PDB file of C-alpha atoms in Angstrom:
ATOM      1  CA  MET A 268     136.009  74.980 116.022  1.00  0.00           C
ATOM      2  CA  LEU A 269     132.222  74.868 115.506  1.00  0.00           C
ATOM      3  CA  SER A 270     130.714  71.758 113.947  1.00  0.00           C
ATOM      4  CA  SER A 271     128.377  71.994 110.978  1.00  0.00           C
ATOM      5  CA  HIS A 272     125.466  71.401 113.324  1.00  0.00           C
ATOM      6  CA  ASP A 273     126.208  74.386 115.544  1.00  0.00           C
ATOM      7  CA  HIS A 274     124.211  77.565 115.070  1.00  0.00           C
ATOM      8  CA  PRO A 275     123.611  80.733 117.101  1.00  0.00           C
ATOM      9  CA  PHE A 276     120.588  79.278 118.932  1.00  0.00           C
ATOM     10  CA  ALA A 277     122.034  75.872 119.867  1.00  0.00           C
ATOM     11  CA  ARG A 278     121.900  76.889 123.535  1.00  0.00           C
ATOM     12  CA  LEU A 279     118.114  77.070 123.258  1.00  0.00           C
ATOM     13  CA  HIS A 280     118.055  73.422 122.124  1.00  0.00           C
ATOM     14  CA  ILE A 281     116.422  74.233 118.807  1.00  0.00           C
ATOM     15  CA  THR A 282     117.344  73.015 115.339  1.00  0.00           C
ATOM     16  CA  GLY A 283     118.223  76.063 113.299  1.00  0.00           C
ATOM     17  CA  ASN A 284     116.704  79.515 113.155  1.00  0.00           C
ATOM     18  CA  PRO A 285     112.904  79.300 112.886  1.00  0.00           C
ATOM     19  CA  PHE A 286     112.671  83.003 112.019  1.00  0.00           C
ATOM     20  CA  SER A 287     115.319  83.163 109.326  1.00  0.00           C
ATOM     21  CA  MET A 288     114.594  85.456 106.397  1.00  0.00           C
ATOM     22  CA  ALA A 289     115.167  82.464 104.104  1.00  0.00           C
ATOM     23  CA  THR A 290     111.843  81.214 102.779  1.00  0.00           C
ATOM     24  CA  SER A 291     110.826  77.727 103.890  1.00  0.00           C
ATOM     25  CA  GLN A 292     108.134  76.096 101.797  1.00  0.00           C
ATOM     26  CA  GLU A 293     108.074  72.973 103.959  1.00  0.00           C
ATOM     27  CA  HIS A 294     107.258  74.982 107.085  1.00  0.00           C
ATOM     28  CA  PHE A 295     104.798  77.442 105.588  1.00  0.00           C
ATOM     29  CA  PHE A 296     102.219  78.703 108.090  1.00  0.00           C
ATOM     30  CA  HIS A 297      98.736  78.642 106.604  1.00  0.00           C
ATOM     31  CA  THR A 298      95.805  80.769 107.693  1.00  0.00           C
ATOM     32  CA  PRO A 299      92.216  80.604 106.434  1.00  0.00           C
ATOM     33  CA  ALA A 300      93.101  83.495 104.111  1.00  0.00           C
ATOM     34  CA  THR A 301      96.184  81.814 102.604  1.00  0.00           C
ATOM     35  CA  ARG A 302      94.338  78.539 102.049  1.00  0.00           C
ATOM     36  CA  THR A 303      91.410  80.258 100.354  1.00  0.00           C
ATOM     37  CA  ILE A 304      93.603  82.440  98.148  1.00  0.00           C
ATOM     38  CA  LEU A 305      95.833  79.503  97.215  1.00  0.00           C
ATOM     39  CA  GLU A 306      92.913  77.374  96.070  1.00  0.00           C
ATOM     40  CA  GLU A 307      91.265  80.231  94.185  1.00  0.00           C
ATOM     41  CA  LEU A 308      94.453  81.079  92.297  1.00  0.00           C
ATOM     42  CA  ALA A 309      95.133  77.407  91.526  1.00  0.00           C
ATOM     43  CA  HIS A 310      91.579  77.039  90.224  1.00  0.00           C
ATOM     44  CA  GLY A 311      91.995  80.180  88.116  1.00  0.00           C
ATOM     45  CA  ILE A 312      95.145  78.823  86.499  1.00  0.00           C
ATOM     46  CA  LEU A 313      93.870  75.292  85.901  1.00  0.00           C
ATOM     47  CA  THR A 314      90.635  76.588  84.346  1.00  0.00           C
ATOM     48  CA  ARG A 315      92.522  79.129  82.194  1.00  0.00           C
ATOM     49  CA  LYS A 316      90.919  82.281  83.588  1.00  0.00           C
ATOM     50  CA  GLY A 317      93.598  84.506  82.029  1.00  0.00           C
ATOM     51  CA  PHE A 318      94.664  87.332  84.329  1.00  0.00           C
ATOM     52  CA  LEU A 319      94.864  86.933  88.108  1.00  0.00           C
ATOM     53  CA  ALA A 320      96.162  89.275  90.802  1.00  0.00           C
ATOM     54  CA  LEU A 321      97.612  88.688  94.265  1.00  0.00           C
ATOM     55  CA  MET A 322      98.011  91.921  96.215  1.00  0.00           C
ATOM     56  CA  GLY A 323      99.176  92.849  99.689  1.00  0.00           C
ATOM     57  CA  GLU A 324     101.393  95.203 101.630  1.00  0.00           C
ATOM     58  CA  VAL A 325     105.161  94.766 101.797  1.00  0.00           C
ATOM     59  CA  GLY A 326     106.163  91.869 104.051  1.00  0.00           C
ATOM     60  CA  VAL A 327     102.832  90.018 104.319  1.00  0.00           C
ATOM     61  CA  GLY A 328     104.101  86.993 102.370  1.00  0.00           C
ATOM     62  CA  LYS A 329     102.899  87.412  98.779  1.00  0.00           C
ATOM     63  CA  THR A 330     105.967  85.827  97.204  1.00  0.00           C
ATOM     64  CA  SER A 331     105.945  82.969  99.733  1.00  0.00           C
ATOM     65  CA  LEU A 332     102.310  82.275  98.904  1.00  0.00           C
ATOM     66  CA  ALA A 333     103.079  82.408  95.185  1.00  0.00           C
ATOM     67  CA  LEU A 334     105.781  79.790  95.769  1.00  0.00           C
ATOM     68  CA  GLN A 335     103.211  77.675  97.594  1.00  0.00           C
ATOM     69  CA  LEU A 336     101.098  77.975  94.462  1.00  0.00           C
ATOM     70  CA  PHE A 337     104.082  76.799  92.410  1.00  0.00           C
ATOM     71  CA  SER A 338     104.386  73.782  94.716  1.00  0.00           C
ATOM     72  CA  ARG A 339     100.632  73.148  94.657  1.00  0.00           C
ATOM     73  CA  LEU A 340     100.696  72.962  90.838  1.00  0.00           C
ATOM     74  CA  GLU A 341     103.930  70.984  90.513  1.00  0.00           C
ATOM     75  CA  SER A 342     102.070  67.775  89.694  1.00  0.00           C
ATOM     76  CA  GLU A 343      99.844  69.544  87.157  1.00  0.00           C
ATOM     77  CA  PRO A 344     100.724  70.149  83.467  1.00  0.00           C
ATOM     78  CA  VAL A 345     101.831  73.725  84.138  1.00  0.00           C
ATOM     79  CA  ASP A 346     104.865  75.635  82.837  1.00  0.00           C
ATOM     80  CA  PHE A 347     105.895  78.707  84.847  1.00  0.00           C
ATOM     81  CA  ALA A 348     107.923  81.767  83.917  1.00  0.00           C
ATOM     82  CA  TRP A 349     108.759  84.128  86.783  1.00  0.00           C
ATOM     83  CA  VAL A 350     109.670  87.787  86.393  1.00  0.00           C
ATOM     84  CA  PHE A 351     111.296  89.086  89.571  1.00  0.00           C
ATOM     85  CA  THR A 352     112.039  92.632  88.533  1.00  0.00           C
ATOM     86  CA  THR A 353     109.792  95.041  86.711  1.00  0.00           C
ATOM     87  CA  MET A 354     112.299  97.814  85.991  1.00  0.00           C
ATOM     88  CA  PHE A 355     111.940  96.815  82.358  1.00  0.00           C
ATOM     89  CA  THR A 356     111.002  98.221  79.002  1.00  0.00           C
ATOM     90  CA  LYS A 357     108.271  96.159  77.393  1.00  0.00           C
ATOM     91  CA  GLU A 358     110.871  94.646  75.050  1.00  0.00           C
ATOM     92  CA  ASP A 359     113.066  93.601  77.987  1.00  0.00           C
ATOM     93  CA  LEU A 360     110.021  92.218  79.789  1.00  0.00           C
ATOM     94  CA  PHE A 361     109.116  89.988  76.863  1.00  0.00           C
ATOM     95  CA  ARG A 362     112.739  88.900  76.495  1.00  0.00           C
ATOM     96  CA  ALA A 363     112.863  87.892  80.188  1.00  0.00           C
ATOM     97  CA  ILE A 364     109.623  85.937  79.813  1.00  0.00           C
ATOM     98  CA  ALA A 365     110.845  84.182  76.676  1.00  0.00           C
ATOM     99  CA  GLU A 366     114.156  83.240  78.276  1.00  0.00           C
ATOM    100  CA  ASP A 367     112.482  81.897  81.403  1.00  0.00           C
ATOM    101  CA  PHE A 368     110.293  79.665  79.255  1.00  0.00           C
ATOM    102  CA  GLY A 369     113.507  78.321  77.736  1.00  0.00           C
ATOM    103  CA  LEU A 370     113.348  80.177  74.424  1.00  0.00           C
ATOM    104  CA  HIS A 371     116.430  81.758  72.895  1.00  0.00           C
ATOM    105  CA  PRO A 372     115.472  85.184  71.532  1.00  0.00           C
ATOM    106  CA  ASP A 373     117.843  86.829  69.102  1.00  0.00           C
ATOM    107  CA  PRO A 374     119.429  90.058  70.425  1.00  0.00           C
ATOM    108  CA  GLY A 375     117.957  91.928  67.479  1.00  0.00           C
ATOM    109  CA  TRP A 376     114.374  90.815  68.034  1.00  0.00           C
ATOM    110  CA  THR A 377     111.671  93.466  68.193  1.00  0.00           C
ATOM    111  CA  LEU A 378     108.698  93.374  70.547  1.00  0.00           C
ATOM    112  CA  LEU A 379     106.650  91.858  67.741  1.00  0.00           C
ATOM    113  CA  ASP A 380     109.262  89.124  67.229  1.00  0.00           C
ATOM    114  CA  HIS A 381     109.127  88.218  70.934  1.00  0.00           C
ATOM    115  CA  GLN A 382     105.346  88.261  70.905  1.00  0.00           C
ATOM    116  CA  ARG A 383     105.166  85.996  67.859  1.00  0.00           C
ATOM    117  CA  ALA A 384     107.660  83.504  69.336  1.00  0.00           C
ATOM    118  CA  LEU A 385     105.792  83.402  72.650  1.00  0.00           C
ATOM    119  CA  GLN A 386     102.442  82.907  70.957  1.00  0.00           C
ATOM    120  CA  GLU A 387     103.840  79.995  68.950  1.00  0.00           C
ATOM    121  CA  PHE A 388     105.265  78.529  72.168  1.00  0.00           C
ATOM    122  CA  PHE A 389     101.955  78.933  74.031  1.00  0.00           C
ATOM    123  CA  LEU A 390     100.031  77.312  71.183  1.00  0.00           C
ATOM    124  CA  ALA A 391     102.432  74.366  71.043  1.00  0.00           C
ATOM    125  CA  ARG A 392     102.144  73.859  74.810  1.00  0.00           C
ATOM    126  CA  TYR A 393      98.346  74.104  74.622  1.00  0.00           C
ATOM    127  CA  GLN A 394      98.268  71.416  71.948  1.00  0.00           C
ATOM    128  CA  GLU A 395     100.353  69.241  74.288  1.00  0.00           C
ATOM    129  CA  GLY A 396      97.753  69.761  77.014  1.00  0.00           C
ATOM    130  CA  ARG A 397      99.927  72.094  79.090  1.00  0.00           C
ATOM    131  CA  ILE A 398      99.169  75.456  80.712  1.00  0.00           C
ATOM    132  CA  CYS A 399     101.626  78.360  80.527  1.00  0.00           C
ATOM    133  CA  VAL A 400     101.760  80.791  83.446  1.00  0.00           C
ATOM    134  CA  ILE A 401     103.644  84.076  83.706  1.00  0.00           C
ATOM    135  CA  ALA A 402     104.098  85.204  87.330  1.00  0.00           C
ATOM    136  CA  VAL A 403     105.168  88.839  87.620  1.00  0.00           C
ATOM    137  CA  ASP A 404     106.460  89.894  91.044  1.00  0.00           C
ATOM    138  CA  GLU A 405     106.469  93.607  91.949  1.00  0.00           C
ATOM    139  CA  ALA A 406     103.923  94.126  89.172  1.00  0.00           C
ATOM    140  CA  HIS A 407     102.944  97.534  90.555  1.00  0.00           C
ATOM    141  CA  ASN A 408     106.272  98.828  89.206  1.00  0.00           C
ATOM    142  CA  LEU A 409     105.514  97.893  85.604  1.00  0.00           C
ATOM    143  CA  THR A 410     105.215 100.794  83.185  1.00  0.00           C
ATOM    144  CA  PHE A 411     101.888 101.472  81.505  1.00  0.00           C
ATOM    145  CA  ASP A 412     103.411 100.263  78.231  1.00  0.00           C
ATOM    146  CA  SER A 413     104.538  96.988  79.823  1.00  0.00           C
ATOM    147  CA  LEU A 414     101.134  96.379  81.408  1.00  0.00           C
ATOM    148  CA  GLU A 415      99.434  97.030  78.096  1.00  0.00           C
ATOM    149  CA  ALA A 416     101.881  94.703  76.316  1.00  0.00           C
ATOM    150  CA  LEU A 417     101.061  91.968  78.864  1.00  0.00           C
ATOM    151  CA  ARG A 418      97.370  92.524  78.233  1.00  0.00           C
ATOM    152  CA  LEU A 419      97.838  92.061  74.508  1.00  0.00           C
ATOM    153  CA  LEU A 420      99.900  88.919  75.099  1.00  0.00           C
ATOM    154  CA  GLY A 421      97.209  87.570  77.412  1.00  0.00           C
ATOM    155  CA  ASN A 422      94.550  88.105  74.749  1.00  0.00           C
ATOM    156  CA  PHE A 423      95.915  85.222  72.680  1.00  0.00           C
ATOM    157  CA  GLU A 424      93.309  82.447  72.556  1.00  0.00           C
ATOM    158  CA  PHE A 425      92.689  79.204  70.718  1.00  0.00           C
ATOM    159  CA  GLY A 426      89.408  77.338  70.648  1.00  0.00           C
ATOM    160  CA  GLY A 427      87.959  79.776  73.173  1.00  0.00           C
ATOM    161  CA  HIS A 428      90.728  79.082  75.718  1.00  0.00           C
ATOM    162  CA  LYS A 429      93.321  81.497  77.081  1.00  0.00           C
ATOM    163  CA  LEU A 430      96.726  80.196  76.051  1.00  0.00           C
ATOM    164  CA  VAL A 431      98.655  81.986  78.795  1.00  0.00           C
ATOM    165  CA  GLN A 432      97.716  82.804  82.374  1.00  0.00           C
ATOM    166  CA  VAL A 433      99.243  85.921  83.949  1.00  0.00           C
ATOM    167  CA  LEU A 434      99.587  86.239  87.737  1.00  0.00           C
ATOM    168  CA  LEU A 435     100.310  89.798  88.866  1.00  0.00           C
ATOM    169  CA  ILE A 436     101.891  89.866  92.347  1.00  0.00           C
ATOM    170  CA  ALA A 437     101.824  93.407  93.627  1.00  0.00           C
ATOM    171  CA  GLN A 438     101.453  95.954  96.372  1.00  0.00           C
ATOM    172  CA  PRO A 439      98.104  97.789  96.673  1.00  0.00           C
ATOM    173  CA  GLU A 440      99.413 100.536  94.396  1.00  0.00           C
ATOM    174  CA  LEU A 441      98.540  98.281  91.453  1.00  0.00           C
ATOM    175  CA  ALA A 442      94.840  98.509  92.297  1.00  0.00           C
ATOM    176  CA  GLU A 443      95.152 102.293  92.256  1.00  0.00           C
ATOM    177  CA  ARG A 444      96.957 102.247  88.914  1.00  0.00           C
ATOM    178  CA  LEU A 445      94.306 100.018  87.372  1.00  0.00           C
ATOM    179  CA  THR A 446      91.757 102.797  87.895  1.00  0.00           C
ATOM    180  CA  GLU A 447      93.598 104.881  85.276  1.00  0.00           C
ATOM    181  CA  PRO A 448      91.580 105.164  82.037  1.00  0.00           C
ATOM    182  CA  CYS A 449      94.459 103.768  79.964  1.00  0.00           C
ATOM    183  CA  LEU A 450      94.424 100.529  82.012  1.00  0.00           C
ATOM    184  CA  ARG A 451      90.688  99.934  82.245  1.00  0.00           C
ATOM    185  CA  GLN A 452      90.865  97.186  79.609  1.00  0.00           C
ATOM    186  CA  LEU A 453      93.470  95.315  81.668  1.00  0.00           C
ATOM    187  CA  LYS A 454      91.418  95.766  84.838  1.00  0.00           C
ATOM    188  CA  SER A 455      88.408  94.235  83.110  1.00  0.00           C
ATOM    189  CA  ARG A 456      90.521  91.193  82.149  1.00  0.00           C
ATOM    190  CA  ILE A 457      91.483  90.299  85.737  1.00  0.00           C
ATOM    191  CA  ALA A 458      89.222  87.360  86.534  1.00  0.00           C
ATOM    192  CA  ILE A 459      90.429  86.766  90.109  1.00  0.00           C
ATOM    193  CA  SER A 460      91.947  89.426  92.365  1.00  0.00           C
ATOM    194  CA  ARG A 461      92.729  88.656  95.992  1.00  0.00           C
ATOM    195  CA  THR A 462      94.441  90.608  98.765  1.00  0.00           C
ATOM    196  CA  LEU A 463      96.637  88.828 101.324  1.00  0.00           C
ATOM    197  CA  PRO A 464      96.060  90.417 104.744  1.00  0.00           C
ATOM    198  CA  GLU A 465      98.396  90.782 107.702  1.00  0.00           C
ATOM    199  CA  LEU A 466      98.102  88.184 110.454  1.00  0.00           C
ATOM    200  CA  SER A 467      95.526  88.763 113.151  1.00  0.00           C
ATOM    201  CA  HIS A 468      96.702  88.900 116.772  1.00  0.00           C
ATOM    202  CA  LYS A 469      95.719  85.254 117.297  1.00  0.00           C
ATOM    203  CA  GLU A 470      97.330  84.183 114.014  1.00  0.00           C
ATOM    204  CA  LEU A 471     100.534  85.982 115.000  1.00  0.00           C
ATOM    205  CA  VAL A 472     100.689  84.006 118.259  1.00  0.00           C
ATOM    206  CA  ASP A 473      99.914  80.763 116.415  1.00  0.00           C
ATOM    207  CA  TYR A 474     102.545  81.608 113.788  1.00  0.00           C
ATOM    208  CA  THR A 475     105.177  82.128 116.482  1.00  0.00           C
ATOM    209  CA  HIS A 476     104.410  78.836 118.203  1.00  0.00           C
ATOM    210  CA  PHE A 477     104.233  76.989 114.865  1.00  0.00           C
ATOM    211  CA  LYS A 478     107.673  78.223 113.824  1.00  0.00           C
ATOM    212  CA  LEU A 479     109.161  77.420 117.222  1.00  0.00           C
ATOM    213  CA  ALA A 480     107.673  73.917 117.080  1.00  0.00           C
ATOM    214  CA  THR A 481     109.166  73.250 113.633  1.00  0.00           C
ATOM    215  CA  ALA A 482     112.582  73.926 115.184  1.00  0.00           C
ATOM    216  CA  GLY A 483     111.879  71.589 118.097  1.00  0.00           C
ATOM    217  CA  SER A 484     111.624  74.428 120.612  1.00  0.00           C
ATOM    218  CA  GLN A 485     109.648  74.312 123.851  1.00  0.00           C
ATOM    219  CA  LEU A 486     109.701  78.103 124.178  1.00  0.00           C
ATOM    220  CA  ARG A 487     106.334  79.819 124.463  1.00  0.00           C
ATOM    221  CA  LEU A 488     105.205  83.340 123.723  1.00  0.00           C
ATOM    222  CA  THR A 489     103.527  84.720 126.833  1.00  0.00           C
ATOM    223  CA  PRO A 490     100.465  87.001 126.630  1.00  0.00           C
ATOM    224  CA  TRP A 491     102.635  89.971 127.654  1.00  0.00           C
ATOM    225  CA  GLY A 492     105.207  89.077 125.023  1.00  0.00           C
ATOM    226  CA  ALA A 493     102.454  88.644 122.427  1.00  0.00           C
ATOM    227  CA  ARG A 494     101.099  92.124 123.124  1.00  0.00           C
ATOM    228  CA  ARG A 495     104.548  93.641 122.681  1.00  0.00           C
ATOM    229  CA  LEU A 496     105.163  91.669 119.502  1.00  0.00           C
ATOM    230  CA  TRP A 497     101.795  92.749 118.113  1.00  0.00           C
ATOM    231  CA  ARG A 498     102.473  96.396 118.852  1.00  0.00           C
ATOM    232  CA  GLY A 499     105.825  96.081 117.107  1.00  0.00           C
ATOM    233  CA  CYS A 500     104.693  94.419 113.873  1.00  0.00           C
ATOM    234  CA  ARG A 501     100.881  94.622 113.617  1.00  0.00           C
ATOM    235  CA  GLY A 502     100.787  91.224 111.947  1.00  0.00           C
ATOM    236  CA  ASN A 503     103.415  91.950 109.292  1.00  0.00           C
ATOM    237  CA  VAL A 504     105.146  88.571 108.936  1.00  0.00           C
ATOM    238  CA  ARG A 505     108.503  89.812 107.733  1.00  0.00           C
ATOM    239  CA  LEU A 506     108.760  92.332 110.549  1.00  0.00           C
ATOM    240  CA  ALA A 507     107.602  89.696 113.043  1.00  0.00           C
ATOM    241  CA  ASN A 508     110.447  87.440 111.878  1.00  0.00           C
ATOM    242  CA  LEU A 509     112.974  90.201 112.452  1.00  0.00           C
ATOM    243  CA  ILE A 510     111.687  90.921 115.962  1.00  0.00           C
ATOM    244  CA  LEU A 511     111.379  87.250 116.917  1.00  0.00           C
ATOM    245  CA  GLU A 512     114.895  86.446 115.723  1.00  0.00           C
ATOM    246  CA  ARG A 513     116.191  89.234 117.966  1.00  0.00           C
ATOM    247  CA  ALA A 514     113.996  87.850 120.746  1.00  0.00           C
ATOM    248  CA  LEU A 515     115.832  84.513 120.581  1.00  0.00           C
ATOM    249  CA  TYR A 516     119.131  86.310 121.120  1.00  0.00           C
ATOM    250  CA  ALA A 517     117.564  88.272 123.985  1.00  0.00           C
ATOM    251  CA  CYS A 518     116.234  85.041 125.472  1.00  0.00           C
ATOM    252  CA  MET A 519     119.782  83.673 125.690  1.00  0.00           C
ATOM    253  CA  ALA A 520     121.251  86.928 126.985  1.00  0.00           C
ATOM    254  CA  LEU A 521     118.620  87.218 129.720  1.00  0.00           C
ATOM    255  CA  ASP A 522     118.599  83.476 130.466  1.00  0.00           C
ATOM    256  CA  ALA A 523     114.820  83.570 130.004  1.00  0.00           C
ATOM    257  CA  ARG A 524     112.608  80.502 129.809  1.00  0.00           C
ATOM    258  CA  ALA A 525     109.883  82.101 127.671  1.00  0.00           C
ATOM    259  CA  LEU A 526     109.373  84.856 125.118  1.00  0.00           C
ATOM    260  CA  ASP A 527     107.856  87.209 127.652  1.00  0.00           C
ATOM    261  CA  GLY A 528     107.417  90.960 127.716  1.00  0.00           C
ATOM    262  CA  ARG A 529     110.934  91.532 129.020  1.00  0.00           C
ATOM    263  CA  VAL A 530     112.459  89.507 126.184  1.00  0.00           C
ATOM    264  CA  LEU A 531     110.294  91.132 123.516  1.00  0.00           C
ATOM    265  CA  GLY A 532     111.017  94.542 124.989  1.00  0.00           C
ATOM    266  CA  ALA A 533     114.744  93.919 124.625  1.00  0.00           C
ATOM    267  CA  ALA A 534     114.246  92.657 121.066  1.00  0.00           C
ATOM    268  CA  LEU A 535     112.192  95.681 120.088  1.00  0.00           C
ATOM    269  CA  GLY A 536     114.786  97.969 121.609  1.00  0.00           C
ATOM    270  CA  GLU A 537     117.504  96.379 119.497  1.00  0.00           C
ATOM    271  CA  VAL A 538     115.371  96.601 116.362  1.00  0.00           C
ATOM    272  CA  ARG A 539     114.687 100.277 117.013  1.00  0.00           C
ATOM    273  CA  GLN A 540     118.369 100.921 117.497  1.00  0.00           C
ATOM    274  CA  GLU A 541     119.337  99.084 114.311  1.00  0.00           C
ATOM    275  CA  ARG A 542     116.520 100.087 112.019  1.00  0.00           C
ATOM    276  CA  GLY A 543     114.950 103.222 113.420  1.00  0.00           C
ATOM    277  CA  ALA A 544     111.331 103.489 114.512  1.00  0.00           C
ATOM    278  CA  VAL A 545     109.675 100.075 114.355  1.00  0.00           C
ATOM    279  CA  ASP A 546     106.524 101.482 112.800  1.00  0.00           C
ATOM    280  CA  ASN A 547     108.522 102.560 109.746  1.00  0.00           C
ATOM    281  CA  LEU A 548     110.302  99.261 109.203  1.00  0.00           C
ATOM    282  CA  PRO A 549     107.995  97.595 106.695  1.00  0.00           C
ATOM    283  CA  TRP A 550     108.484 100.428 104.241  1.00  0.00           C
ATOM    284  CA  THR A 551     112.284 100.770 104.523  1.00  0.00           C
ATOM    285  CA  TRP A 552     114.364  97.664 105.043  1.00  0.00           C
ATOM    286  CA  ALA A 553     111.826  95.278 103.502  1.00  0.00           C
ATOM    287  CA  VAL A 554     111.583  97.249 100.286  1.00  0.00           C
ATOM    288  CA  ALA A 555     115.379  97.436 100.042  1.00  0.00           C
ATOM    289  CA  ALA A 556     115.712  93.677 100.534  1.00  0.00           C
ATOM    290  CA  MET A 557     113.106  92.879  97.909  1.00  0.00           C
ATOM    291  CA  LEU A 558     114.654  95.266  95.399  1.00  0.00           C
ATOM    292  CA  GLY A 559     118.068  93.723  96.038  1.00  0.00           C
ATOM    293  CA  LEU A 560     116.737  90.252  95.248  1.00  0.00           C
ATOM    294  CA  SER A 561     114.909  91.550  92.190  1.00  0.00           C
ATOM    295  CA  MET A 562     117.988  93.265  90.775  1.00  0.00           C
ATOM    296  CA  ALA A 563     120.133  90.171  91.349  1.00  0.00           C
ATOM    297  CA  LEU A 564     117.711  87.924  89.509  1.00  0.00           C
ATOM    298  CA  ALA A 565     117.135  90.441  86.718  1.00  0.00           C
ATOM    299  CA  PHE A 566     120.636  90.061  85.342  1.00  0.00           C
ATOM    300  CA  VAL A 567     120.722  86.246  85.496  1.00  0.00           C
ATOM    301  CA  PRO A 568     117.581  84.936  83.737  1.00  0.00           C
ATOM    302  CA  LEU A 569     119.095  81.473  83.380  1.00  0.00           C
ATOM    303  CA  TRP A 570     120.966  79.842  86.265  1.00  0.00           C
ATOM    304  CA  GLU A 571     123.109  76.757  86.554  1.00  0.00           C
ATOM    305  CA  VAL A 572     122.337  74.162  89.241  1.00  0.00           C
ATOM    306  CA  ASP A 573     124.285  70.913  89.385  1.00  0.00           C
ATOM    307  CA  GLY A 574     125.502  71.499  85.846  1.00  0.00           C
ATOM    308  CA  LYS A 575     121.986  72.098  84.464  1.00  0.00           C
ATOM    309  CA  ARG A 576     120.777  75.397  83.025  1.00  0.00           C
ATOM    310  CA  LEU A 577     117.499  76.232  84.701  1.00  0.00           C
ATOM    311  CA  SER A 578     114.967  79.022  84.499  1.00  0.00           C
ATOM    312  CA  ALA A 579     114.408  81.350  87.438  1.00  0.00           C
ATOM    313  CA  ALA A 580     111.258  79.419  88.326  1.00  0.00           C
ATOM    314  CA  ALA A 581     113.123  76.121  88.255  1.00  0.00           C
ATOM    315  CA  VAL A 582     115.957  77.501  90.361  1.00  0.00           C
ATOM    316  CA  LEU A 583     113.498  78.688  93.005  1.00  0.00           C
ATOM    317  CA  TRP A 584     112.015  75.221  93.181  1.00  0.00           C
ATOM    318  CA  GLU A 585     115.461  73.580  93.363  1.00  0.00           C
ATOM    319  CA  VAL A 586     116.348  75.823  96.291  1.00  0.00           C
ATOM    320  CA  LEU A 587     113.011  75.902  98.091  1.00  0.00           C
ATOM    321  CA  ARG A 588     111.517  72.458  97.549  1.00  0.00           C
ATOM    322  CA  PRO A 589     110.961  70.713 100.907  1.00  0.00           C
ATOM    323  CA  ASN A 590     113.732  68.139 100.578  1.00  0.00           C
ATOM    324  CA  ALA A 591     116.325  70.776  99.719  1.00  0.00           C
ATOM    325  CA  SER A 592     115.133  73.495 102.072  1.00  0.00           C
ATOM    326  CA  THR A 593     116.790  74.442 105.296  1.00  0.00           C
ATOM    327  CA  GLN A 594     114.850  75.690 108.280  1.00  0.00           C
ATOM    328  CA  GLY A 595     113.448  79.099 107.511  1.00  0.00           C
ATOM    329  CA  ALA A 596     110.617  81.510 107.935  1.00  0.00           C
ATOM    330  CA  GLN A 597     108.105  83.183 105.692  1.00  0.00           C
ATOM    331  CA  PRO A 598     107.811  85.314 103.734  1.00  0.00           C
TER     332      PRO A 598
END
């Protein structure tokens, strides 16, 4: 019988799976881009800029970076509401926001009722010296009506200050949608918009070694292995995690002492067999996984942890805060 400390990679003398799909905030790999974006978004929230946008392709780590932002602002007077699915009517969107802020909307409330309750909540928090933030993941899927409703909600001010900050986390399609004439007012309201890029070749190698080191591994990615990994993922972090996890299995099967070209070749072969052409992976399995998470969270706006009812934002922090987190990868 396996002990609780055993795991599939115990033979490699590492502690856990460094490339797990579970997000690890404690072992987040920063690049110059992530550090810059993190500080700019934090500054935008703390100075009440209003609307902000974080964009990037599927699998580059937008949600992980947003969670880093959550952690970065934990010691600040900030209240977060997180919306993880955008398959909403504008009424449902406002209900989800209200519930995540801890309000208790009546089932019969109209959009105007939700808006009025939220505005009263934002004003009360402002008078207490607190900042309210709405983070909307998958914001590119919002309907035009929902985006316009968010714009109107974000217009609420007091004493020349924005009472709610809205962070739109989205794929590049949002930028295209914002060029539509009906959304030009929202586009003009976005004070800070940043795009999270894929890792460069060097950053991908550094990321691999960083994650291995956090698990106590002495394995190294050879130049040949790095070239194969790069060709397989082109710096997409989520796809890199998938390939590298398979590479650890291949390393054991081949009794290899490094993540070399032979090991990465075997890993890529397995990924191709399981998922189809590697080049198509970011747009198939990753999207399905993200939608699955979004749908699960959509139907449970309030969760229970250790007997306490918590918002979605609070639950994420309970699960992902460094002291509670298990070894994992990003995004």
